[in-house]
Coordinates of C-alpha atoms in Angstrom, one line a residue:
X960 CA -80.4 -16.2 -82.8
X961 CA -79.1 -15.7 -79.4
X962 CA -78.9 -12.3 -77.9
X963 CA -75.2 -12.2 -77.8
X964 CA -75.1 -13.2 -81.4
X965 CA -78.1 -10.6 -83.0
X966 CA -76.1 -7.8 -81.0
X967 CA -72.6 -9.5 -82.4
X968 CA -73.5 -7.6 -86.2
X969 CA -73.3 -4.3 -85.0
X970 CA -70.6 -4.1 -82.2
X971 CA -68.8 -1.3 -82.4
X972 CA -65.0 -2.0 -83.3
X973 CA -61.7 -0.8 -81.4
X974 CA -61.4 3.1 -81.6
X975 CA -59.3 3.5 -84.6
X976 CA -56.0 5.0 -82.6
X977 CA -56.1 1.6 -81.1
X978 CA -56.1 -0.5 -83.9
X979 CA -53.2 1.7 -85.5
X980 CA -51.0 1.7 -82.3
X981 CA -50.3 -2.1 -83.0
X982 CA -47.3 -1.2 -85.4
X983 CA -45.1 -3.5 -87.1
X984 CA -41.7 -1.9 -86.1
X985 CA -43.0 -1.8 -81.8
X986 CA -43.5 -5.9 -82.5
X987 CA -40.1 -5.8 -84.1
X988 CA -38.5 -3.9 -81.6
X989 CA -39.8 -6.5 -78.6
X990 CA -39.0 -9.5 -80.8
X991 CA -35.1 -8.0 -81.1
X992 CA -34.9 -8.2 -77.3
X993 CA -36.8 -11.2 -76.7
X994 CA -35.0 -13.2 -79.1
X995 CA -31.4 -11.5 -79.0
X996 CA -28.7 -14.2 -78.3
X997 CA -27.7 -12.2 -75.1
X998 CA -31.1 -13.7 -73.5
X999 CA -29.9 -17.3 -74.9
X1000 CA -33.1 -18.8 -75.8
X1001 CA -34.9 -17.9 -72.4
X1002 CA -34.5 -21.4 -71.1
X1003 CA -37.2 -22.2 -69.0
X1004 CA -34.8 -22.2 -65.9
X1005 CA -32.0 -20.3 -67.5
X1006 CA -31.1 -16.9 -65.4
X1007 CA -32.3 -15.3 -68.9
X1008 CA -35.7 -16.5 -68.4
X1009 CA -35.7 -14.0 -65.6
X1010 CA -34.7 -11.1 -67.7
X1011 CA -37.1 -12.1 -70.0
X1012 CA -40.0 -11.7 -67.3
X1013 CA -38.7 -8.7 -65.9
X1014 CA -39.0 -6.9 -69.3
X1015 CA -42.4 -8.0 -69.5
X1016 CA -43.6 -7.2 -66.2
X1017 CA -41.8 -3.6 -67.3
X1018 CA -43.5 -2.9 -70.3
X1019 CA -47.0 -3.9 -68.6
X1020 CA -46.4 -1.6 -65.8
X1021 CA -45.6 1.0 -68.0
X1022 CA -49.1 0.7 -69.5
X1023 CA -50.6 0.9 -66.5
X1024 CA -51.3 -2.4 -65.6
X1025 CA -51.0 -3.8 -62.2
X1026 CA -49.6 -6.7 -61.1
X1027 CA -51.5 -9.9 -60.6
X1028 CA -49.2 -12.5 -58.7
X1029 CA -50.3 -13.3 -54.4
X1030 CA -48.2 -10.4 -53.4
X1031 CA -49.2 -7.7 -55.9
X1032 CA -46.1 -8.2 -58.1
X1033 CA -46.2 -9.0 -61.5
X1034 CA -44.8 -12.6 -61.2
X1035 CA -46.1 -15.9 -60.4
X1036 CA -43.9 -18.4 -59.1
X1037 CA -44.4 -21.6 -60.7
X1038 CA -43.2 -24.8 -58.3
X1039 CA -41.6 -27.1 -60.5
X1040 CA -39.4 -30.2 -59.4
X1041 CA -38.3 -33.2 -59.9
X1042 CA -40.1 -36.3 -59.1
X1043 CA -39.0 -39.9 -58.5
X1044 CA -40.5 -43.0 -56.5
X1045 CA -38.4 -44.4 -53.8
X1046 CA -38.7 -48.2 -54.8
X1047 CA -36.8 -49.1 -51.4
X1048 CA -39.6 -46.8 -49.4
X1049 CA -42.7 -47.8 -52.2
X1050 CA -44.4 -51.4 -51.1
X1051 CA -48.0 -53.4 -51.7
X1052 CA -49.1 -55.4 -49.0
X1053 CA -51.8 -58.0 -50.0
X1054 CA -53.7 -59.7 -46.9
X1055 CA -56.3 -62.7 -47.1
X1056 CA -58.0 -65.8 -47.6
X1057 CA -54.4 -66.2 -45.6
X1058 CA -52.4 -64.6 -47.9
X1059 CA -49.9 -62.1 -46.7
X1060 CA -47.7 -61.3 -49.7
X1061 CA -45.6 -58.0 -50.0
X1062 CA -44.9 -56.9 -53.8
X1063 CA -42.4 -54.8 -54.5
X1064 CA -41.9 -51.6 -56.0
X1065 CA -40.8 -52.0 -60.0
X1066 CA -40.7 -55.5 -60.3
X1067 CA -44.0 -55.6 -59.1
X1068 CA -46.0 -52.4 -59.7
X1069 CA -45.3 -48.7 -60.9
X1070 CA -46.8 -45.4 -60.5
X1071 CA -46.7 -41.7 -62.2
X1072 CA -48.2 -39.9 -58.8
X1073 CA -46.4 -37.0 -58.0
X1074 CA -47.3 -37.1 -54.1
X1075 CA -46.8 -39.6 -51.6
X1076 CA -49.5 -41.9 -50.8
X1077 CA -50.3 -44.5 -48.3
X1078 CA -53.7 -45.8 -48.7
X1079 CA -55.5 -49.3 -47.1
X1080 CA -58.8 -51.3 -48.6
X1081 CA -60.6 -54.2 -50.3
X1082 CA -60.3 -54.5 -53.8
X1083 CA -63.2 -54.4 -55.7
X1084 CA -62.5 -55.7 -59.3
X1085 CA -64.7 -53.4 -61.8
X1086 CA -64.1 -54.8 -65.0
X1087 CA -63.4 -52.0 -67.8
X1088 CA -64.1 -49.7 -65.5
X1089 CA -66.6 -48.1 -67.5
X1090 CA -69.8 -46.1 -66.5
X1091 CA -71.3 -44.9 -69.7
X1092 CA -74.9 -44.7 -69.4
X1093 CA -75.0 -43.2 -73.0
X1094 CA -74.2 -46.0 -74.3
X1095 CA -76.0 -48.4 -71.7
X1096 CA -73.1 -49.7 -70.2
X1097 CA -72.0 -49.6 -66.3
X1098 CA -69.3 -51.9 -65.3
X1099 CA -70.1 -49.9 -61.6
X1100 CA -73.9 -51.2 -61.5
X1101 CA -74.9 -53.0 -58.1
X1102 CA -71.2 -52.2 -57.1
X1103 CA -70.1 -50.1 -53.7
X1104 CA -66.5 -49.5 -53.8
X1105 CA -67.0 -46.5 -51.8
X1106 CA -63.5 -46.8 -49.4
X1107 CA -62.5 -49.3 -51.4
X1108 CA -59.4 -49.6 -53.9
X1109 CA -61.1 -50.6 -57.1
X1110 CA -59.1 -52.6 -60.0
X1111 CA -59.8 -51.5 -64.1
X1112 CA -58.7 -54.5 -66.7
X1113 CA -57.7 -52.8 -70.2
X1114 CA -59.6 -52.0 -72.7
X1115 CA -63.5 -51.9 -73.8
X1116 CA -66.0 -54.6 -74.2
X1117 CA -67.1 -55.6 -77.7
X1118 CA -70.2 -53.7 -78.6
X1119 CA -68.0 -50.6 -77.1
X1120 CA -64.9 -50.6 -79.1
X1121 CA -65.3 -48.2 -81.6
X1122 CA -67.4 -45.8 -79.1
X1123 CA -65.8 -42.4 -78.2
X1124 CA -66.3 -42.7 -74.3
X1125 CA -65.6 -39.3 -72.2
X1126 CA -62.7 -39.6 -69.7
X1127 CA -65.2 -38.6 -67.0
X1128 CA -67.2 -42.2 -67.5
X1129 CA -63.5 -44.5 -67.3
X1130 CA -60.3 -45.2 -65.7
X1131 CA -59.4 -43.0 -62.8
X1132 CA -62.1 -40.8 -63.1
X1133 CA -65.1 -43.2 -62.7
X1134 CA -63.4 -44.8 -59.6
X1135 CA -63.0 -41.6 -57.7
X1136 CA -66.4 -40.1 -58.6
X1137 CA -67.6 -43.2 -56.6
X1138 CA -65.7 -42.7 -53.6
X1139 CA -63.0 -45.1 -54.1
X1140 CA -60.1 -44.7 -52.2
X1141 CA -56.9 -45.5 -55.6
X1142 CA -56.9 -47.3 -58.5
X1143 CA -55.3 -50.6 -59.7
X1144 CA -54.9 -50.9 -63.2
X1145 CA -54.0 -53.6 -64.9
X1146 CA -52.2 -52.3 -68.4
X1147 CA -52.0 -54.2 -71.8
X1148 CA -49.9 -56.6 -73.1
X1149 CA -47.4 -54.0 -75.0
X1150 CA -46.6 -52.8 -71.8
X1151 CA -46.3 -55.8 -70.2
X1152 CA -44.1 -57.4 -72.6
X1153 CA -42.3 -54.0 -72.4
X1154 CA -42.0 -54.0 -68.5
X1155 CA -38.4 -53.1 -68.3
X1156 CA -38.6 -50.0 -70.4
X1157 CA -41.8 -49.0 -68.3
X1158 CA -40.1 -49.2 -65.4
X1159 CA -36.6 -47.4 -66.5
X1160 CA -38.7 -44.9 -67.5
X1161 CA -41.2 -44.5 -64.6
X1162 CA -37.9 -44.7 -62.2
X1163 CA -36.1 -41.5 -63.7
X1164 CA -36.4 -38.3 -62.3
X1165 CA -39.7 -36.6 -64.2
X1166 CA -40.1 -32.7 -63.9
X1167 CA -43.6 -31.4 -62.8
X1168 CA -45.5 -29.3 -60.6
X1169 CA -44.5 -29.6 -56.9
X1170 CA -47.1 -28.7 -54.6
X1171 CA -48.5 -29.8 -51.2
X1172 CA -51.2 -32.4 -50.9
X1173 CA -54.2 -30.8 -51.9
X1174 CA -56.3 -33.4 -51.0
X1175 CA -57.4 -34.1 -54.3
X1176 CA -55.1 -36.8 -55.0
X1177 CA -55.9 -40.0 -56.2
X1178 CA -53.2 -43.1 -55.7
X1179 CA -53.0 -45.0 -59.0
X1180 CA -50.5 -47.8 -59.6
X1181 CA -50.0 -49.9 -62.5
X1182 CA -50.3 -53.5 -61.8
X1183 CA -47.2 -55.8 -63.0
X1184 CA -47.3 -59.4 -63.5
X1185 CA -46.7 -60.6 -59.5
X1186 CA -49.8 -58.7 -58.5
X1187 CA -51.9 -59.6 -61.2
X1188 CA -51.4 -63.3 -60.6
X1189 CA -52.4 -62.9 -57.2
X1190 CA -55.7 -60.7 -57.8
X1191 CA -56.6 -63.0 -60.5
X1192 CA -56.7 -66.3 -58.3
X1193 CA -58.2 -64.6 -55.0
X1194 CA -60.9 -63.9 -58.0
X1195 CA -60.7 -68.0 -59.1
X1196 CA -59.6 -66.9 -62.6
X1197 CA -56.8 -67.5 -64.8
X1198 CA -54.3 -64.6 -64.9
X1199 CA -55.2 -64.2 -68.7
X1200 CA -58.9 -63.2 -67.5
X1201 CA -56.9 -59.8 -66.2
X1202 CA -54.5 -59.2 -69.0
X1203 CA -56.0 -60.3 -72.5
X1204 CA -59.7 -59.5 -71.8
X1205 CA -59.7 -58.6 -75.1
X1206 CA -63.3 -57.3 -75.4
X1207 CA -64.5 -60.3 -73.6
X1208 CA -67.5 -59.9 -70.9
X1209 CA -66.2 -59.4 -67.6
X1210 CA -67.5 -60.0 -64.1
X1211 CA -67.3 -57.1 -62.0
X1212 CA -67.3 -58.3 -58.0
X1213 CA -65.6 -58.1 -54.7
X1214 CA -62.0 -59.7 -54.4
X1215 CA -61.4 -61.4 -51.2
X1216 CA -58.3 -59.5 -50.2
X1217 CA -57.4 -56.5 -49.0
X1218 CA -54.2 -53.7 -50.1
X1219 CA -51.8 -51.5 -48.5
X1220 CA -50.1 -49.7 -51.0
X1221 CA -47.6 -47.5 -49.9
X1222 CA -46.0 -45.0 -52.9
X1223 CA -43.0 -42.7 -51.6
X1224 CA -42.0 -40.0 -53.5
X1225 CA -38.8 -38.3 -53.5
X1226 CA -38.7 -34.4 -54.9
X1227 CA -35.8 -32.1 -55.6
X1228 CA -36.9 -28.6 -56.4
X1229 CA -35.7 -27.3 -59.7
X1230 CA -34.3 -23.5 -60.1
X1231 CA -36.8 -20.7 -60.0
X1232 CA -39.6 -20.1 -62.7
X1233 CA -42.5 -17.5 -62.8
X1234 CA -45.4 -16.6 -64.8
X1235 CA -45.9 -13.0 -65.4
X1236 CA -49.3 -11.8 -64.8
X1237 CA -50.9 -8.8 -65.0
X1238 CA -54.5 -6.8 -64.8
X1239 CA -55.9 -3.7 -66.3
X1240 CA -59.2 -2.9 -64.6
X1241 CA -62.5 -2.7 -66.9
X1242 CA -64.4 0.2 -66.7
X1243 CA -68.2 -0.8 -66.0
X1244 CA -69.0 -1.3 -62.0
X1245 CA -70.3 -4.9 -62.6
X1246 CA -68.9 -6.4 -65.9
X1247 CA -65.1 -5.9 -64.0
X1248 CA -65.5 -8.5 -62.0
X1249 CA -65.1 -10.7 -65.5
X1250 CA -61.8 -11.2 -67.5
X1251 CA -60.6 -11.3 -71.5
X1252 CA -57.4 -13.3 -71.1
X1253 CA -54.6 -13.1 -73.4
X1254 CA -51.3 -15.1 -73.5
X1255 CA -48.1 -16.8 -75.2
X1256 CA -45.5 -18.3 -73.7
X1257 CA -42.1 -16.6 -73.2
X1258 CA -39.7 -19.6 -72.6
X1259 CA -38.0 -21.8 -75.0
X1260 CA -35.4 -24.1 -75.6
X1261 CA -31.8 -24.4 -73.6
X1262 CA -28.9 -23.6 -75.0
X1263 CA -26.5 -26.4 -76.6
X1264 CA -23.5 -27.6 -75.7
X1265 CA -21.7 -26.1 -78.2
X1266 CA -23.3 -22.7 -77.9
X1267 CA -26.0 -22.6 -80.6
X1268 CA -28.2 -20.3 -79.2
X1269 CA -32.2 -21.4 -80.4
X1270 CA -33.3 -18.1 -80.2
X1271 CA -37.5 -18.9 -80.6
X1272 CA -38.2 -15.8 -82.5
X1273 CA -41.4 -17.0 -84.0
X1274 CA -42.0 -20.2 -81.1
X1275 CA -43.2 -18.1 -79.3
X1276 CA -41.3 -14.9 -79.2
X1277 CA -44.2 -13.7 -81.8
X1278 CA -47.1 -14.4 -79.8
X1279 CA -45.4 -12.6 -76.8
X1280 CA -44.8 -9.2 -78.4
X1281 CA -48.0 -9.5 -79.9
X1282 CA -49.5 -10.0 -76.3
X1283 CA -47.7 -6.7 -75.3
X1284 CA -48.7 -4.6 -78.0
X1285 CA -52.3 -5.6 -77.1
X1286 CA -52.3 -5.2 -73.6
X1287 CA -50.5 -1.4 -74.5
X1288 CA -53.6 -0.8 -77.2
X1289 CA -55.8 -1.1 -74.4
X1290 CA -54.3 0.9 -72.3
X1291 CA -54.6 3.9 -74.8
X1292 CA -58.3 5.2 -75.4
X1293 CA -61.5 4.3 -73.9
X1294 CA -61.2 1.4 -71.2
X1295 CA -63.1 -1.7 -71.8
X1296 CA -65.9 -2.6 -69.8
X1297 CA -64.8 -6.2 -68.9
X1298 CA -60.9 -6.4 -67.0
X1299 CA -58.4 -7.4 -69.3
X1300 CA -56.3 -10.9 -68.1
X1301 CA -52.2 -10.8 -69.7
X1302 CA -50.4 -13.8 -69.1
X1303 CA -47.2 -14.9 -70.2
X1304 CA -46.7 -18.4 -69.2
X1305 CA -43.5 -20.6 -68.4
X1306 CA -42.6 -24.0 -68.6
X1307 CA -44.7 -24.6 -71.9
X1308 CA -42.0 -26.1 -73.9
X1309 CA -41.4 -28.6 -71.1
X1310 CA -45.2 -29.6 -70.4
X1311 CA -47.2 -26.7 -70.3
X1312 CA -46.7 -26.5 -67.1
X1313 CA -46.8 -22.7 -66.4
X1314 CA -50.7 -22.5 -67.8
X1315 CA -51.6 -25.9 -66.1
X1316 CA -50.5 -24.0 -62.6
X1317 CA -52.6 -20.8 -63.1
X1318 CA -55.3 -23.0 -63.9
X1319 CA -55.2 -26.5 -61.8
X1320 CA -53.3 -25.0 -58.7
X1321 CA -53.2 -21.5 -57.9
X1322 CA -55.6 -19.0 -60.4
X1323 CA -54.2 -15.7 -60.4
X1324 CA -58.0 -14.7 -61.3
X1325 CA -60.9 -17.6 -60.4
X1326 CA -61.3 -19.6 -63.7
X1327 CA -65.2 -18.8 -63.3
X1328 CA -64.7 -14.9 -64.0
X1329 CA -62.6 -15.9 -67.3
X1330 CA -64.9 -15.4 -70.5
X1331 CA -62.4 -16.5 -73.0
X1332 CA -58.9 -17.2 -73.8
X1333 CA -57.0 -15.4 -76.7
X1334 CA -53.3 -17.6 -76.8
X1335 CA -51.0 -16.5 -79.4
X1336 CA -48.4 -18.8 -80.2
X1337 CA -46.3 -18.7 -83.5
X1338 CA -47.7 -16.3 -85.9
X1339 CA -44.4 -14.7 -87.1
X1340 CA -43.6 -17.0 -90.5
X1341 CA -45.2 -16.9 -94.3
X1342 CA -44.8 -19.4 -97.0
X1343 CA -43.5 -17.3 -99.7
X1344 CA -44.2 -18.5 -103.0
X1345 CA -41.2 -19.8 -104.3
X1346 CA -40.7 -21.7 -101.0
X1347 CA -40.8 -25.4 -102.7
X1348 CA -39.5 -26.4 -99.2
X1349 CA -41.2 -29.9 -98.0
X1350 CA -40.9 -29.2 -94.4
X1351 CA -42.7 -25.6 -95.3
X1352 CA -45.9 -27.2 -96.6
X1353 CA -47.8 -26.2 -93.9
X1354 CA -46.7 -23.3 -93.5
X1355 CA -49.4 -20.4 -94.1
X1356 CA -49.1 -18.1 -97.0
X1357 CA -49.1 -14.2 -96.0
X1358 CA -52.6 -13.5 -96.1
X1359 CA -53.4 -16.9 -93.8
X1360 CA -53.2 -17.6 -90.3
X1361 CA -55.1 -21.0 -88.8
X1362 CA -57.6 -21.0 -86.2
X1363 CA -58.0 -23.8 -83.4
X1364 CA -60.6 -24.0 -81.0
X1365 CA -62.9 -21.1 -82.3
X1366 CA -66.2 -23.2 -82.2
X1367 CA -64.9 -26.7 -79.4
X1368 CA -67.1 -24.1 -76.3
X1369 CA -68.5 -21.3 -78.0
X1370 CA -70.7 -21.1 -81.6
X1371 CA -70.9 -17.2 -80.5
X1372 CA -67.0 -17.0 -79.9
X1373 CA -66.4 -18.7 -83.3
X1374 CA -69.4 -16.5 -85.2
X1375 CA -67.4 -13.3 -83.7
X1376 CA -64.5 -14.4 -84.7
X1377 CA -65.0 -14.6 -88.3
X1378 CA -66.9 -11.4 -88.2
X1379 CA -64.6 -9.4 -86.6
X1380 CA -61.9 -10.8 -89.2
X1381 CA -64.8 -9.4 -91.7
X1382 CA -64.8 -6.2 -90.3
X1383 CA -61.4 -5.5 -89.8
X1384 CA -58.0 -7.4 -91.4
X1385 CA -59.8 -9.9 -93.7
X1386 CA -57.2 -12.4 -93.8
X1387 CA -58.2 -15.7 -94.9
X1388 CA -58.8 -18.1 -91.6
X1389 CA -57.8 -21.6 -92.0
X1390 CA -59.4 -24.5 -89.6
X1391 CA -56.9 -27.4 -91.3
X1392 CA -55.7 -27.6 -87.7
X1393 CA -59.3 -27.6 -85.9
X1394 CA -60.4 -31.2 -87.0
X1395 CA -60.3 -33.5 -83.9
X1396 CA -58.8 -36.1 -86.3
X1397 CA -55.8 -33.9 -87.3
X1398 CA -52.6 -36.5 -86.3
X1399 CA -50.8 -33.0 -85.3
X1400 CA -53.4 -32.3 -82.3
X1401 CA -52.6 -28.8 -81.9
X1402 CA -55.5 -28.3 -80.1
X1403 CA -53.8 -29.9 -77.3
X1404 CA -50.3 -28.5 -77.5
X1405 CA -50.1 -25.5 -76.3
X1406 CA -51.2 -23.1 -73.2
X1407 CA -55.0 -22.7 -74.2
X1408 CA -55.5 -26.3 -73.7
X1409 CA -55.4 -25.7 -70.2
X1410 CA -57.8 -23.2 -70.3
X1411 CA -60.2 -25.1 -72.4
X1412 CA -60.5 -28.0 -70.3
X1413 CA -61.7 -26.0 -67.7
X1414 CA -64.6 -24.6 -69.8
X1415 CA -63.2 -22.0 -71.0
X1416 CA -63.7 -20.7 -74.4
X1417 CA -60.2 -20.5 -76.5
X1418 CA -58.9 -19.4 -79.8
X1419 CA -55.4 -20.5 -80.8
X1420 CA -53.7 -18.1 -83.3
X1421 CA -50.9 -20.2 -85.5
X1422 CA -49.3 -19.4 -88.7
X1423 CA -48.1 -23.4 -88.8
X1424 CA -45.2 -25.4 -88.7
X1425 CA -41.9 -24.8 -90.2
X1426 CA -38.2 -26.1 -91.3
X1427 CA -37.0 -24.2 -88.2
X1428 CA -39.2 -25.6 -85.3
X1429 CA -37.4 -26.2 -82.3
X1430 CA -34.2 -25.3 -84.3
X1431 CA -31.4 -22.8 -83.9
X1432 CA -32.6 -21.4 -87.4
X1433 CA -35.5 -19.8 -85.9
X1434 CA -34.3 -15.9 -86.1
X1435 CA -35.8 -12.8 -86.1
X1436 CA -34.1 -12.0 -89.8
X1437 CA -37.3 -14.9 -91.4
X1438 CA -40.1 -12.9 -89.1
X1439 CA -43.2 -11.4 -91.3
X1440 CA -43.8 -8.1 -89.5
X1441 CA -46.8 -7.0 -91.8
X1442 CA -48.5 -10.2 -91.4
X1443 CA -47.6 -10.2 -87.4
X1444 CA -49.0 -6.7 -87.5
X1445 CA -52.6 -8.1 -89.3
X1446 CA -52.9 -10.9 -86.5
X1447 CA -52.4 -9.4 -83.6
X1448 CA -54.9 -6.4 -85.1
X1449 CA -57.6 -9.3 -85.5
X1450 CA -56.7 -11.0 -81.6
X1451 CA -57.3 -6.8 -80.5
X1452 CA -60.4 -6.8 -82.0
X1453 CA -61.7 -10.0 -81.6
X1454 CA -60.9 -9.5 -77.5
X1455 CA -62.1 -6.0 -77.7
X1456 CA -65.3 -7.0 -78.8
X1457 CA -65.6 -9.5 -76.0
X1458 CA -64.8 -7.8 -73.7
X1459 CA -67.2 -4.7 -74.2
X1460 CA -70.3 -7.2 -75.5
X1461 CA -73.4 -6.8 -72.8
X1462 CA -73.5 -10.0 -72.0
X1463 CA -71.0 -12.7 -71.5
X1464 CA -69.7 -15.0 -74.6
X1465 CA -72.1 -18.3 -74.0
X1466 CA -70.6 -21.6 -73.8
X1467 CA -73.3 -24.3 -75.7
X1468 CA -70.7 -27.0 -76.2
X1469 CA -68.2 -29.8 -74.1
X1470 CA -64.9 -29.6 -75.6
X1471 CA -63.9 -32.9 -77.1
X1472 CA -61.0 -34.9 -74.5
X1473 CA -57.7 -35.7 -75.6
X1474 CA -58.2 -39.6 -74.9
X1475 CA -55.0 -40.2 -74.2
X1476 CA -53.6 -40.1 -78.2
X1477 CA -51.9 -36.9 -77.2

């Protein structure tokens, strides 16, 4: 056994007027604000929203914390807007063997950047695009597209089609980690044949993160039927050589032109959103300097037309009065020796996009002092057992709460876990929700996600899915106060522990990638 794990069997627990200040009527009495129809559903950018992270940032200063946005305050902004090509302004220009031929933008080719992009190269055509030396397979070998704008056919070769290949040896990825300059992919016959829709849909206004080049983008475009005609006979091929490979060898090789692709997109800024973030110092000189993040999401769903307010008692109101009453447990008593992380994101109901800023853009903390993440979303909800309710199924029983993501970084995370649930609540953890075959794919649905992929060990607390997801029906009067009280007495502990254990929590695995079935 590791050190961290031979010291995990006798590390001291939470002092007891910790544990016991997590109360069932405190989690009530932030869930009866939180989810009161006067804050309408705390719509991402409804003026509610904003009332919503004002009591927050209220309660946390109260404890004592500090505030951990850029200018001291408890708030991060979060830049959303709302993103759309300029087709008149978005062009291809193809040049040689003399060719001049200018495609146009929808018709022709899309893209799903967010920034604008003007880039100029060869093409290098680089079959699948695959470099997976694993599985002795490099579409890249004896290649240089280094400056060059490289072009991916879909799909795998034969002998790779039922391989799991990482996303960091394909697509996108593989191209830029060669130096190329953008990517031209050439997509499969359903979207082909489905053109149109691609487009409408590609064309509409998308909401996402707005932010200044960083210099990390990477121009992709998606390659309708005009350009792939005219890459596939610079390359001497028929045009079905590009779209129905089909698993059929390809040969990888300069194309005798070269590209200007120009992408031009337009941005209107949507209404104000923040993140609420906030620090409470750890108490040893060194260990400090390293963070036990805890979070939910506050925001939820708009209010209708009609009125009906959806007032997300249990998605996520739950898991963000649970965050409070952990961050005010430990304020009281002893401080931990590790800093303690709260962060209540935004914009998770539209695309996780409050966690995907703290953690892609603008860290209120750097991701390398983050030793895990404890993300609390919907724990408020039992399956009592006369509940004969089909679309209750799945819903957990009172003395049940699932577990995701325990053991995808961490064996020592997961082996703490369990122990401290041992040692303290005993509640019966279920992993139906941790298989990567799951059709669900929890793991990838909600705010630790975003966390994970950076290397960060998670555990996502859940009591399951319900008749009132995403539903006006989903009121404080069906919450399960004693069982809310049990969980967030476990997430206390569990981070306690972390955060006081001598050495950091070790990360021994990769997480497993989405692969694009999200």
């Amino acid at each position: 056994a590791s050190a961290a794990s031979a010291g995990t069997a006798n590390m001291p627990l939470p002092p007891a007027e910790t544990m016991s200040s997590i109360k069932k009527d405190e989690l009530k009495s932030h869930l009866s604000f939180l989810a009161s129809d006067e804050l309408g559903g705390r719509y991402t950018f409804s003026p509610s929203t904003l009332v919503a992270s004002r009591y927050l940032a209220s309660r946390l200063e109260s404890y004592g914390y500090r505030g951990a946005g850029r200018d001291g305050s408890f708030f991060q902004r979060v830049p959303l807007g709302y993103r759309s090509a300029d087709s008149a302004r978005s062009e291809i220009v193809l040049t040689g063997a003399g060719l001049k031929k200018t495609l146009r933008y929808g018709d022709d080719f899309l893209s799903a950047q967010a920034f604008d992009s003007s880039v100029s190269g060869e093409l290098v055509f680089a079959g699948y695009g695959i470099s997976s030396p694993s599985n002795k397979h490099d579409d890249y070998a004896g290649l240089d597209v280094k400056g060059k704008i490289v072009v991916i056919a879909d799909g795998r070769p034969e002998q790779l089609k039922t391989v799991l290949i990482p996303g960091s040896e394909r697509g996108e990825s593989a191209a830029r980690a060669r130096g190329a300059k953008a990517v031209i992919s050439i997509p499969n016959q359903q979207i082909l044949q489905g053109w149109s829709a691609v487009r409408d849909y590609l064309s509409r206004e998308r909401l996402g993160i707005v932010q200044r080049s960083t210099g990390r983008d990477f121009p992709s475009v998606l390659a309708g039927s005009a350009l792939i005609r005219s890459i596939a006979a610079a390359l001497g091929k028929e045009e079905a050589y590009l779209r129905r490979p089909e698993g059929k060898p390809l040969e990888p090789g300069m194309v005798p032109l070269s590209a200007d692709i120009k992408v031009d997109v337009t941005v209107k800024d949507s209404p104000p959103t923040q993140n609420v973030a906030a620090v409470l110092e750890g108490s040893d000189p060194k260990l400090k300097n390293e963070y036990v993040v805890f979070s939910a999401h506050y925001d939820h769903l708009e209010t209708s037309s009609n009125g009906e307010v959806f007032n997300g008692a249990d998605d996520d109101g739950s898991g963000t009065s649970a965050v409070l009453e952990i961050a005010q447990a430990f304020s009281l008593g002893p401080r931990s020796k590790r800093s303690i992380l709260i962060i209540f994101h935004t914009g998770e109901e539209l695309g996780l996009f409050g966690s995907e800023y703290n953690t892609d853009y603008d860290p209120v903390v750097p991701l390398d002092r983050l030793v895990a993440d404890l993300n609390i979303d919907m724990i408020g909800r039992s399956r009592l057992p006369n509940n004969s309710d089909a679309r209750d199924q799945d819903l957990a029983d009172r003395n049940t709460v699932y577990l995701i993501g325990a053991d995808k970084l961490s064996t020592e995370l997961n082996r703490l876990s369990e122990k401290t649930n041992a040692d303290t609540v005993a509640m019966n953890l279920d992993y139906k929700y941790n298989d990567d075959s799951d059709p669900q794919k929890f793991y990838y649905r909600s705010d630790h996600y975003n966390y994970a992929r950076h290397g960060i060990p998670i555990i996502f607390y859940f009591t399951g899915p319900h008749r009132d997801y995403h539903r006006p029906t989903d009121d404080i009067e069906k919450i399960d106060f004693e069982k809310m009280e049990r969980i967030t007495r476990l997430v206390f502990a569990t981070g306690w522990r972390i955060a006081n254990m001598a050495e950091r929590l070790p990360v021994d695995k990769k997480p497993p990638e989405d692969n694009g079935s999200n």
